[in-house]
Short mmCIF file of C-alpha atoms and ligand atoms in Angstrom, two decimals:
data_model
loop_
_atom_site.label_atom_id
_atom_site.label_comp_id
_atom_site.label_asym_id
_atom_site.label_seq_id
_atom_site.Cartn_x
_atom_site.Cartn_y
_atom_site.Cartn_z
CA MET A 1 0.06 -0.15 -0.08
CA PRO A 2 1.43 3.47 -0.77
CA LEU A 3 1.93 5.73 2.05
CA LYS A 4 -1.11 8.52 1.68
CA VAL A 5 0.81 12.08 2.13
CA MET A 6 -1.37 15.27 2.21
CA THR A 7 0.58 18.24 1.82
CA ILE A 8 -1.21 21.58 3.12
CA PHE A 9 -0.34 25.04 2.32
CA GLY A 10 -1.86 28.24 1.68
CA THR A 11 0.69 31.46 0.77
CA ARG A 12 3.03 32.47 -1.89
CA PRO A 13 6.19 31.36 -0.30
CA GLU A 14 4.73 27.69 0.93
CA ALA A 15 3.62 27.28 -2.46
CA ILE A 16 6.91 27.95 -4.29
CA LYS A 17 8.85 25.92 -1.91
CA MET A 18 6.39 23.09 -1.65
CA ALA A 19 5.87 22.89 -5.61
CA PRO A 20 9.21 20.61 -6.20
CA LEU A 21 8.31 18.48 -3.42
CA ILE A 22 4.79 17.58 -4.63
CA LYS A 23 6.37 17.20 -8.11
CA GLN A 24 8.47 14.66 -6.27
CA LEU A 25 5.61 12.94 -4.32
CA GLU A 26 3.61 12.60 -7.14
CA GLY A 27 6.34 10.72 -9.42
CA ASP A 28 7.07 8.16 -6.56
CA ALA A 29 5.32 4.93 -6.77
CA ALA A 30 5.52 4.53 -2.83
CA ILE A 31 3.38 7.47 -2.29
CA GLU A 32 -0.02 8.64 -2.73
CA SER A 33 0.03 12.24 -2.98
CA THR A 34 -2.77 14.70 -2.09
CA VAL A 35 -2.77 18.55 -2.18
CA CYS A 36 -5.01 20.95 0.19
CA VAL A 37 -4.51 24.36 -0.41
CA THR A 38 -6.26 26.40 2.17
CA GLY A 39 -6.14 29.58 0.00
CA GLN A 40 -4.69 32.04 2.77
CA HIS A 41 -3.49 33.87 -0.28
CA ARG A 42 -5.62 33.81 -3.21
CA SER A 43 -4.12 35.72 -6.23
CA MET A 44 -0.45 35.06 -5.08
CA LEU A 45 -1.17 31.56 -4.45
CA THR A 46 -2.97 30.78 -7.96
CA GLN A 47 0.25 32.33 -9.57
CA VAL A 48 2.40 29.69 -8.17
CA LEU A 49 -0.07 26.81 -8.91
CA ASP A 50 -0.48 27.94 -12.31
CA LEU A 51 3.17 28.00 -13.00
CA PHE A 52 4.09 24.62 -11.62
CA GLU A 53 1.01 23.25 -12.96
CA ILE A 54 -0.32 21.71 -9.39
CA VAL A 55 -4.00 21.00 -9.26
CA PRO A 56 -5.28 20.85 -5.80
CA GLN A 57 -7.72 17.90 -4.48
CA HIS A 58 -8.91 20.68 -1.68
CA ASP A 59 -9.11 24.43 -1.95
CA LEU A 60 -10.61 25.83 1.08
CA ALA A 61 -10.55 29.45 -0.15
CA VAL A 62 -10.29 31.04 3.45
CA MET A 63 -8.79 34.44 2.45
CA THR A 64 -10.77 37.35 3.54
CA GLY A 65 -9.72 41.12 2.68
CA ASN A 66 -7.48 42.31 5.57
CA GLN A 67 -7.84 38.99 7.59
CA THR A 68 -7.03 38.69 11.23
CA LEU A 69 -4.83 36.21 12.50
CA ASN A 70 -7.51 34.87 14.86
CA GLY A 71 -10.25 34.84 12.34
CA LEU A 72 -7.92 33.15 9.57
CA ALA A 73 -6.88 30.54 12.41
CA SER A 74 -10.14 29.41 13.47
CA ARG A 75 -11.38 28.99 9.88
CA LEU A 76 -8.48 27.16 9.20
CA ILE A 77 -8.81 24.75 11.71
CA ALA A 78 -12.64 23.83 11.26
CA LEU A 79 -11.90 23.37 7.88
CA LEU A 80 -8.92 21.32 7.72
CA ASP A 81 -10.83 19.11 10.17
CA ASP A 82 -13.34 18.22 7.65
CA VAL A 83 -10.55 17.35 4.98
CA LEU A 84 -8.79 15.44 7.31
CA ALA A 85 -11.49 13.40 8.59
CA ALA A 86 -12.78 12.78 5.10
CA GLU A 87 -9.09 12.01 3.48
CA LYS A 88 -7.64 10.02 6.42
CA PRO A 89 -3.95 10.73 5.29
CA ASP A 90 -1.10 8.63 6.72
CA ARG A 91 0.84 11.87 7.03
CA VAL A 92 0.53 15.23 6.22
CA LEU A 93 3.45 17.74 5.43
CA VAL A 94 3.29 21.33 6.32
CA HIS A 95 6.07 24.11 5.47
CA GLY A 96 7.62 26.72 7.44
CA ASP A 97 5.92 29.38 9.74
CA THR A 98 2.63 30.54 8.36
CA THR A 99 -0.76 30.68 10.18
CA THR A 100 -1.83 27.97 7.81
CA ALA A 101 1.14 25.81 8.69
CA SER A 102 0.65 26.01 12.54
CA ALA A 103 -3.03 25.63 12.23
CA ALA A 104 -2.73 22.71 9.83
CA ALA A 105 -0.21 20.92 12.38
CA LEU A 106 -2.75 21.53 15.17
CA ALA A 107 -5.30 20.05 13.02
CA ALA A 108 -3.54 17.06 12.22
CA PHE A 109 -2.15 16.66 15.94
CA HIS A 110 -5.48 16.31 17.05
CA ARG A 111 -6.34 13.82 14.82
CA ARG A 112 -3.13 11.94 15.81
CA ILE A 113 -1.65 11.95 12.03
CA PRO A 114 2.14 12.21 12.17
CA ILE A 115 3.22 15.61 10.82
CA GLY A 116 6.29 16.40 8.76
CA HIS A 117 7.65 19.86 9.02
CA VAL A 118 9.29 20.99 6.00
CA GLU A 119 11.87 23.99 6.52
CA ALA A 120 12.12 23.04 10.49
CA GLY A 121 14.47 24.69 13.12
CA LEU A 122 14.83 28.29 12.00
CA ARG A 123 14.90 30.48 14.82
CA THR A 124 15.71 34.22 15.58
CA GLY A 125 15.36 33.54 19.68
CA ASP A 126 12.98 36.41 19.49
CA LEU A 127 9.14 35.68 19.73
CA MET A 128 8.39 39.23 18.40
CA GLN A 129 10.48 39.09 15.33
CA PRO A 130 9.40 37.92 12.91
CA TRP A 131 5.73 37.98 14.60
CA PRO A 132 3.97 35.78 14.48
CA GLU A 133 6.04 33.32 12.39
CA GLU A 134 8.76 32.61 15.25
CA MET A 135 5.92 31.08 17.24
CA ASN A 136 4.52 29.32 14.42
CA ARG A 137 7.61 27.61 13.57
CA ARG A 138 8.48 26.54 17.32
CA VAL A 139 4.86 25.03 18.00
CA ILE A 140 4.86 23.19 14.39
CA ASP A 141 8.44 21.72 15.47
CA VAL A 142 6.92 20.61 19.20
CA MET A 143 4.25 18.58 17.15
CA SER A 144 6.31 17.09 14.34
CA ASP A 145 7.70 13.57 14.17
CA LEU A 146 9.76 14.39 11.25
CA MET A 147 11.73 17.71 10.94
CA PHE A 148 13.18 18.28 7.74
CA ALA A 149 15.91 20.81 8.58
CA PRO A 150 17.33 22.61 5.80
CA THR A 151 20.72 23.17 7.25
CA ALA A 152 23.18 22.00 9.94
CA SER A 153 22.39 25.22 11.88
CA SER A 154 18.75 24.83 11.88
CA LYS A 155 19.38 21.18 13.02
CA ALA A 156 21.32 22.44 15.90
CA ASN A 157 18.54 24.49 16.85
CA LEU A 158 16.20 21.64 16.94
CA ALA A 159 18.82 19.54 18.92
CA ALA A 160 19.25 22.22 21.38
CA GLU A 161 15.48 22.14 22.18
CA ARG A 162 15.43 18.28 22.70
CA LEU A 163 12.03 17.82 20.90
CA TYR A 164 10.21 14.56 20.26
CA GLY A 165 10.73 14.14 16.32
CA ARG A 166 13.48 12.96 14.22
CA THR A 167 15.52 15.61 12.48
CA ILE A 168 16.88 14.98 8.87
CA VAL A 169 19.17 18.06 6.92
CA THR A 170 17.85 18.15 3.48
CA GLY A 171 18.53 21.42 1.93
CA ASN A 172 15.99 24.00 1.26
CA THR A 173 13.32 23.27 -1.31
CA VAL A 174 13.34 26.72 -2.55
CA ILE A 175 16.61 25.89 -4.08
CA ASP A 176 14.84 23.07 -6.16
CA ALA A 177 12.19 25.61 -7.24
CA LEU A 178 14.61 27.98 -8.02
CA TYR A 179 16.97 25.77 -10.28
CA MET A 180 13.77 24.32 -12.17
CA THR A 181 12.91 28.04 -12.83
CA ILE A 182 16.40 29.25 -13.68
CA ALA A 183 16.61 26.29 -16.12
CA ARG A 184 13.53 27.51 -17.82
CA ILE A 185 14.61 31.11 -18.27
CA ASP A 186 18.15 30.36 -19.02
CA CYS A 187 17.52 28.13 -21.70
CA ASP A 188 14.73 29.85 -23.73
CA ALA A 189 15.86 33.28 -25.31
CA ALA A 190 12.15 33.97 -26.47
CA LEU A 191 10.95 33.47 -22.77
CA ARG A 192 13.57 35.98 -21.62
CA ALA A 193 12.46 38.28 -23.94
CA GLU A 194 8.82 37.96 -23.11
CA LEU A 195 9.69 38.40 -19.47
CA ASP A 196 11.66 41.75 -19.87
CA ALA A 197 9.13 42.80 -22.41
CA ARG A 198 6.80 42.97 -19.35
CA LEU A 199 8.85 45.72 -17.64
CA PRO A 200 9.55 48.00 -20.81
CA PHE A 201 10.12 50.98 -18.52
CA LEU A 202 13.53 49.77 -16.94
CA ASP A 203 16.40 51.70 -18.28
CA GLY A 204 19.45 49.32 -19.19
CA THR A 205 22.05 52.16 -18.25
CA LEU A 206 20.98 52.62 -14.65
CA PRO A 207 21.51 50.42 -11.61
CA MET A 208 18.19 48.55 -10.49
CA LEU A 209 17.22 48.18 -6.96
CA LEU A 210 14.60 45.53 -6.59
CA VAL A 211 12.29 45.94 -3.57
CA THR A 212 9.88 43.79 -1.40
CA GLY A 213 8.46 44.24 2.01
CA HIS A 214 5.51 42.80 4.07
CA ARG A 215 6.69 41.88 7.43
CA ARG A 216 4.00 42.56 10.08
CA GLU A 217 6.32 43.68 12.74
CA SER A 218 7.08 46.66 10.37
CA PHE A 219 3.62 47.84 9.71
CA GLY A 220 3.01 51.34 10.46
CA ASP A 221 6.31 53.41 11.40
CA GLY A 222 8.79 50.53 10.14
CA PHE A 223 6.93 50.98 6.44
CA ALA A 224 7.00 54.75 6.77
CA ARG A 225 10.53 54.78 7.34
CA ILE A 226 11.15 52.13 4.35
CA CYS A 227 9.24 54.59 2.20
CA ALA A 228 11.02 57.60 3.30
CA ALA A 229 14.52 55.74 2.35
CA LEU A 230 13.16 54.75 -0.96
CA GLY A 231 11.95 58.48 -1.54
CA ASP A 232 15.52 59.56 -0.99
CA LEU A 233 17.28 57.13 -2.93
CA ALA A 234 14.86 57.91 -5.91
CA LEU A 235 15.56 61.46 -5.66
CA SER A 236 19.29 60.78 -5.52
CA GLY A 237 18.94 59.73 -9.24
CA ALA A 238 21.71 56.85 -8.66
CA VAL A 239 19.21 54.04 -9.00
CA GLN A 240 15.81 53.04 -10.51
CA ILE A 241 13.59 51.02 -8.06
CA VAL A 242 11.24 48.28 -8.99
CA TYR A 243 8.81 47.35 -6.24
CA PRO A 244 6.32 44.38 -6.86
CA VAL A 245 4.25 45.50 -3.68
CA HIS A 246 2.66 42.83 -1.64
CA LEU A 247 -1.47 42.72 -1.61
CA ASN A 248 -1.77 43.21 2.00
CA PRO A 249 -3.68 46.42 2.45
CA ASN A 250 -1.34 47.25 5.37
CA VAL A 251 1.55 47.33 3.21
CA ARG A 252 -0.33 48.56 -0.31
CA GLY A 253 -2.00 51.39 1.05
CA PRO A 254 1.27 53.03 3.05
CA VAL A 255 3.51 52.36 -0.01
CA GLN A 256 1.27 53.65 -2.51
CA ASP A 257 0.53 57.12 -0.73
CA ALA A 258 4.32 57.24 0.10
CA LEU A 259 5.83 56.56 -3.18
CA GLY A 260 2.95 56.48 -6.06
CA ASP A 261 4.17 59.69 -7.52
CA ALA A 262 7.95 59.25 -6.81
CA PRO A 263 10.66 59.79 -9.72
CA ASN A 264 12.53 56.59 -10.62
CA VAL A 265 10.12 54.31 -8.63
CA HIS A 266 8.09 51.51 -10.20
CA LEU A 267 5.39 50.05 -8.04
CA ILE A 268 4.13 47.06 -9.59
CA ASP A 269 1.77 44.09 -8.72
CA PRO A 270 3.31 40.92 -7.56
CA LEU A 271 5.16 38.96 -10.19
CA ASP A 272 4.34 35.36 -10.86
CA TYR A 273 7.69 33.41 -9.92
CA LEU A 274 9.12 33.07 -13.54
CA GLY A 275 8.90 36.79 -13.91
CA PHE A 276 10.39 37.39 -10.42
CA VAL A 277 13.33 35.32 -10.74
CA ARG A 278 14.08 37.07 -14.06
CA LEU A 279 13.88 40.22 -12.09
CA MET A 280 16.18 39.26 -9.67
CA GLN A 281 18.97 38.12 -12.36
CA ARG A 282 18.48 41.63 -13.66
CA ALA A 283 18.97 43.49 -10.11
CA SER A 284 21.90 45.16 -9.03
CA LEU A 285 20.98 44.90 -5.74
CA ILE A 286 17.78 43.62 -3.40
CA LEU A 287 16.56 45.17 -0.43
CA THR A 288 13.79 42.93 1.27
CA ASP A 289 12.36 41.77 4.56
CA SER A 290 11.43 38.64 2.70
CA GLY A 291 12.65 34.98 3.89
CA GLY A 292 12.75 33.20 0.79
CA ILE A 293 14.64 35.80 -1.37
CA GLN A 294 17.48 35.77 1.45
CA GLU A 295 18.03 32.24 0.63
CA GLU A 296 17.80 32.31 -3.34
CA ALA A 297 20.19 35.52 -3.44
CA PRO A 298 23.36 33.51 -3.12
CA ALA A 299 22.39 31.03 -5.75
CA LEU A 300 21.93 34.06 -8.08
CA GLY A 301 25.04 36.14 -6.99
CA LYS A 302 22.95 38.98 -5.63
CA PRO A 303 23.72 41.14 -2.74
CA VAL A 304 20.74 41.44 -0.15
CA LEU A 305 20.16 44.04 2.01
CA VAL A 306 17.51 42.74 4.90
CA MET A 307 15.11 45.28 6.42
CA ARG A 308 15.02 43.34 9.62
CA ASP A 309 17.02 43.46 13.01
CA VAL A 310 17.46 39.62 13.20
CA THR A 311 17.36 37.06 10.65
CA GLU A 312 16.27 32.92 11.08
CA ARG A 313 18.80 32.50 8.09
CA PRO A 314 22.08 33.33 9.65
CA GLU A 315 24.04 31.19 6.76
CA ALA A 316 23.99 33.86 3.96
CA VAL A 317 24.92 36.67 6.48
CA GLU A 318 28.11 34.74 7.61
CA ALA A 319 28.43 34.04 3.82
CA GLY A 320 28.49 37.69 2.86
CA THR A 321 25.56 37.59 0.75
CA VAL A 322 23.05 39.21 2.87
CA GLN A 323 23.55 42.16 5.39
CA LEU A 324 21.01 43.24 7.90
CA VAL A 325 19.95 46.97 7.67
CA GLY A 326 16.74 47.13 9.79
CA THR A 327 14.25 49.59 9.12
CA ASP A 328 16.19 52.88 9.71
CA ARG A 329 15.68 55.52 7.17
CA ALA A 330 19.36 56.80 7.30
CA ALA A 331 20.72 53.21 7.54
CA ILE A 332 18.67 51.98 4.43
CA ARG A 333 19.68 54.66 2.52
CA ASN A 334 23.17 54.51 3.23
CA ALA A 335 23.88 50.79 2.92
CA VAL A 336 22.30 51.00 -0.96
CA LEU A 337 24.56 53.89 -1.84
CA SER A 338 27.61 52.29 -0.55
CA HIS A 339 26.78 48.73 -2.09
CA LEU A 340 26.11 50.76 -5.50
CA GLU A 341 29.49 52.74 -5.24
CA ARG A 342 31.56 49.63 -4.34
CA GLN A 343 30.04 48.37 -7.63
CA ASP A 344 29.92 44.63 -5.89
CA ALA A 345 26.65 43.98 -7.24
CA SER A 346 27.24 41.66 -10.15
CA ARG A 347 28.81 38.83 -8.22
CA ALA A 348 29.17 35.26 -9.69
CA PRO A 349 26.38 32.78 -8.08
CA THR A 350 28.23 30.90 -5.08
CA SER A 351 28.92 27.18 -6.28
CA ARG A 352 28.51 26.00 -2.70
CA ASN A 353 25.00 27.27 -1.57
CA PRO A 354 24.61 27.49 2.22
CA TYR A 355 20.85 26.71 1.72
CA GLY A 356 20.58 23.76 -0.74
CA ASP A 357 21.98 21.88 -3.81
CA GLY A 358 18.66 21.19 -5.72
CA ARG A 359 17.92 17.80 -3.92
CA ALA A 360 16.06 18.78 -0.77
CA SER A 361 12.69 17.23 -2.30
CA GLU A 362 14.45 14.03 -3.53
CA ARG A 363 15.64 13.61 0.16
CA ILE A 364 12.30 14.00 1.76
CA VAL A 365 10.72 11.71 -0.21
CA ALA A 366 13.37 9.00 0.04
CA ALA A 367 12.93 9.71 4.04
CA LEU A 368 9.08 9.30 3.68
CA ALA A 369 9.40 6.03 1.57
CA GLY A 370 12.10 4.58 3.96
CA ARG A 371 14.81 4.67 1.27
CA ALA A 372 18.53 5.29 1.68
CA PHE A 373 19.82 8.84 1.21
CA ASP A 374 22.55 11.13 2.02
CA GLU A 375 21.85 14.24 4.08
CA PHE A 376 22.53 17.81 2.61
CA ASP A 377 26.29 19.14 3.27
CA ALA A 378 27.01 22.51 2.46
CA SER A 379 30.55 22.15 3.12
CA THR A 380 30.79 19.25 0.36
CA ALA A 381 27.65 20.10 -1.93
CA CYS A 382 28.17 21.49 -5.37
CA HIS A 383 25.00 22.11 -7.04
CA HIS A 384 26.81 22.86 -10.33
CA ALA A 385 27.66 19.13 -10.62
CA LEU A 386 24.10 17.74 -10.51
CA PRO A 387 23.04 16.10 -13.42
CA ALA A 388 19.09 16.44 -12.20
CA HIS A 389 19.67 20.15 -12.64
CA PRO A 390 22.19 20.91 -15.48
CA ALA A 391 20.83 24.30 -16.61
CA PRO A 392 22.39 26.74 -14.08
CA ALA A 393 25.72 25.51 -15.20
CA VAL A 394 24.92 25.03 -18.84
CA CYS A 395 23.07 28.22 -19.60
CA LEU A 396 24.86 30.93 -17.15
CA GLU A 397 26.50 32.51 -19.93
CA SER A 398 23.04 33.26 -21.71
CA ARG A 399 22.03 36.03 -19.20
C1 UD1 B 421 1.67 35.82 5.14
C2 UD1 B 421 2.20 35.07 6.45
C3 UD1 B 421 3.84 35.44 6.41
C4 UD1 B 421 4.45 35.43 4.83
C5 UD1 B 421 3.71 35.83 3.81
C6 UD1 B 421 4.06 35.83 2.43
C7 UD1 B 421 1.06 34.66 8.43
C8 UD1 B 421 0.83 35.03 9.65
N1 UD1 B 421 1.85 35.60 7.55
O1 UD1 B 421 1.69 37.26 5.54
O2 UD1 B 421 4.44 34.64 7.34
O3 UD1 B 421 5.84 35.68 5.21
O4 UD1 B 421 2.35 35.57 3.78
O5 UD1 B 421 3.73 36.66 1.61
O6 UD1 B 421 0.85 33.35 8.20
N2 UD1 B 421 -3.95 39.45 0.02
C9 UD1 B 421 -4.70 39.51 -1.00
N3 UD1 B 421 -4.38 38.46 -2.57
C10 UD1 B 421 -3.36 37.63 -1.89
C11 UD1 B 421 -2.67 37.63 -0.92
C12 UD1 B 421 -2.86 38.55 0.30
O7 UD1 B 421 -5.36 40.46 -1.15
O8 UD1 B 421 -3.29 36.76 -2.83
C13 UD1 B 421 -4.32 40.47 1.08
C14 UD1 B 421 -5.70 40.09 1.73
O9 UD1 B 421 -6.35 41.26 2.01
C15 UD1 B 421 -5.29 39.18 3.22
C16 UD1 B 421 -3.97 40.06 3.36
O10 UD1 B 421 -3.15 40.36 1.92
O11 UD1 B 421 -6.11 39.32 3.95
C17 UD1 B 421 -3.00 39.31 4.45
O12 UD1 B 421 -2.83 38.09 4.18
P1 UD1 B 421 -2.22 37.18 5.22
O13 UD1 B 421 -1.69 35.79 4.52
O14 UD1 B 421 -2.95 37.26 6.36
O15 UD1 B 421 -0.68 37.76 5.66
P2 UD1 B 421 0.72 38.07 5.05
O16 UD1 B 421 1.12 39.53 5.53
O17 UD1 B 421 0.45 37.99 3.51
N1 UDP B 422 8.28 36.21 -5.05
C1 UDP B 422 7.60 36.05 -6.34
N2 UDP B 422 6.97 37.62 -6.71
C2 UDP B 422 7.06 38.83 -6.24
C3 UDP B 422 7.74 38.59 -5.04
C4 UDP B 422 8.29 37.60 -4.43
O1 UDP B 422 7.35 35.23 -6.71
O2 UDP B 422 6.49 39.52 -6.94
C5 UDP B 422 8.86 35.21 -4.54
C6 UDP B 422 10.33 35.15 -4.01
O3 UDP B 422 11.13 34.80 -5.27
C7 UDP B 422 10.30 34.28 -2.91
C8 UDP B 422 9.19 34.30 -2.32
O4 UDP B 422 8.24 34.87 -3.17
O5 UDP B 422 10.56 32.66 -3.52
C9 UDP B 422 8.84 34.90 -1.07
O6 UDP B 422 7.58 35.39 -0.78
P1 UDP B 422 7.34 36.42 0.17
O7 UDP B 422 8.38 37.58 0.64
O8 UDP B 422 5.88 36.77 0.22
O9 UDP B 422 7.50 35.67 1.65
P2 UDP B 422 8.52 35.22 2.79
O10 UDP B 422 9.71 34.52 2.05
O11 UDP B 422 9.01 36.16 3.67
O12 UDP B 422 7.89 34.10 3.64
#
């Protein structure tokens, strides 16, 4: 009998990071794969499902405009319980740190269904940063019997907490998704031209700063300071800014009010993953508070300034790809200008990525199916050598 595995997710980053794993689950004879999307995000989730051609068996459509965390969590638990009761999976897989992930883990735990946590063990050590994600990560790991830690340091975090489950170091599935996407872009000149044509306003002679931001702990004053810094940079004329603005109204309203008329600032809707990866390739520098982008940047050779005071992803800070700049107006402005002056923006992609080698999904599925596999080891892994993902090595010169 195949193992019945239900994958549950609901937001854009979870979808990107679960997509390669779902493909791997679907292709494995030892597994019967079922996908349940909660719809915590609507259009940003659909963009990813369409791109990776994932057709969920269940779509709970929970999102409401400007939803509250408690309203969302209560809807999730009630609806997920019905799905779990009907499907009776042998195991559920949840990802990361969202309200969907923590509610799904709790709903599964209450039904005594074993939980596998993908991207387990990331910690800042501060329950309020990121909020509420640090709490979500911790409670999911308490309930999980299988914890798929992306790196050795996330495994060490879990070991220090003396949890119940088994930890396996897999690398981060975002690197699997990124390699799949880079392969498509780098080997298809017509696709590159089509993606570039979506942003006809870009000036090829001016450095490009790519910006994203959505963290709840920065709502209000934090976003006001971030926008003020972007306004300063736009006025300096040193850089053109492209900002795909998150659909959360607490982000969209203030950003549009502050920067809607600013020169050199292009506020655009969220891009699908294909378009966003292409934009990262073209960027001189990335300014973000996103978790996933901190992991993708080393593989693309892009420096990243992170608008947070702490990060649960220390590996790229140690590797020098990521610098924490907080949300102070002058600190952001000065860090961007100093990076541009040093002209260190076009680094080569790191051949040893601290976050993965493109085989995380393969390891997770092998572990679920009870097959032998080697854990991810960032000190020896070289993603360029992998036959399953030849495109980054073969096609890099085509950018
Ligand atoms: C959520 C996650 C956060 C993750 C982020 C990724 C929680 C608590 N937060 O934050 O961990 O980093 O997603 O983006 O789980 N909206 C739309 N359409 C969409 C998506 C969002 O209109 O496709 C708007 C809606 O008004 C929605 C609001 O954004 O109510 C907030 O969405 P929500 O998922 O609650 O929070 P995020 O800030 O997106
Ligand atoms: N991303 C995207 N389109 C965009 C902005 C980001 O596809 O317009 C991707 C990005 O490459 C990364 C993920 O979305 O893989 C990050 O999502 P987000 O910043 O919403 O969440 P976080 O990573 O902070 O949880």
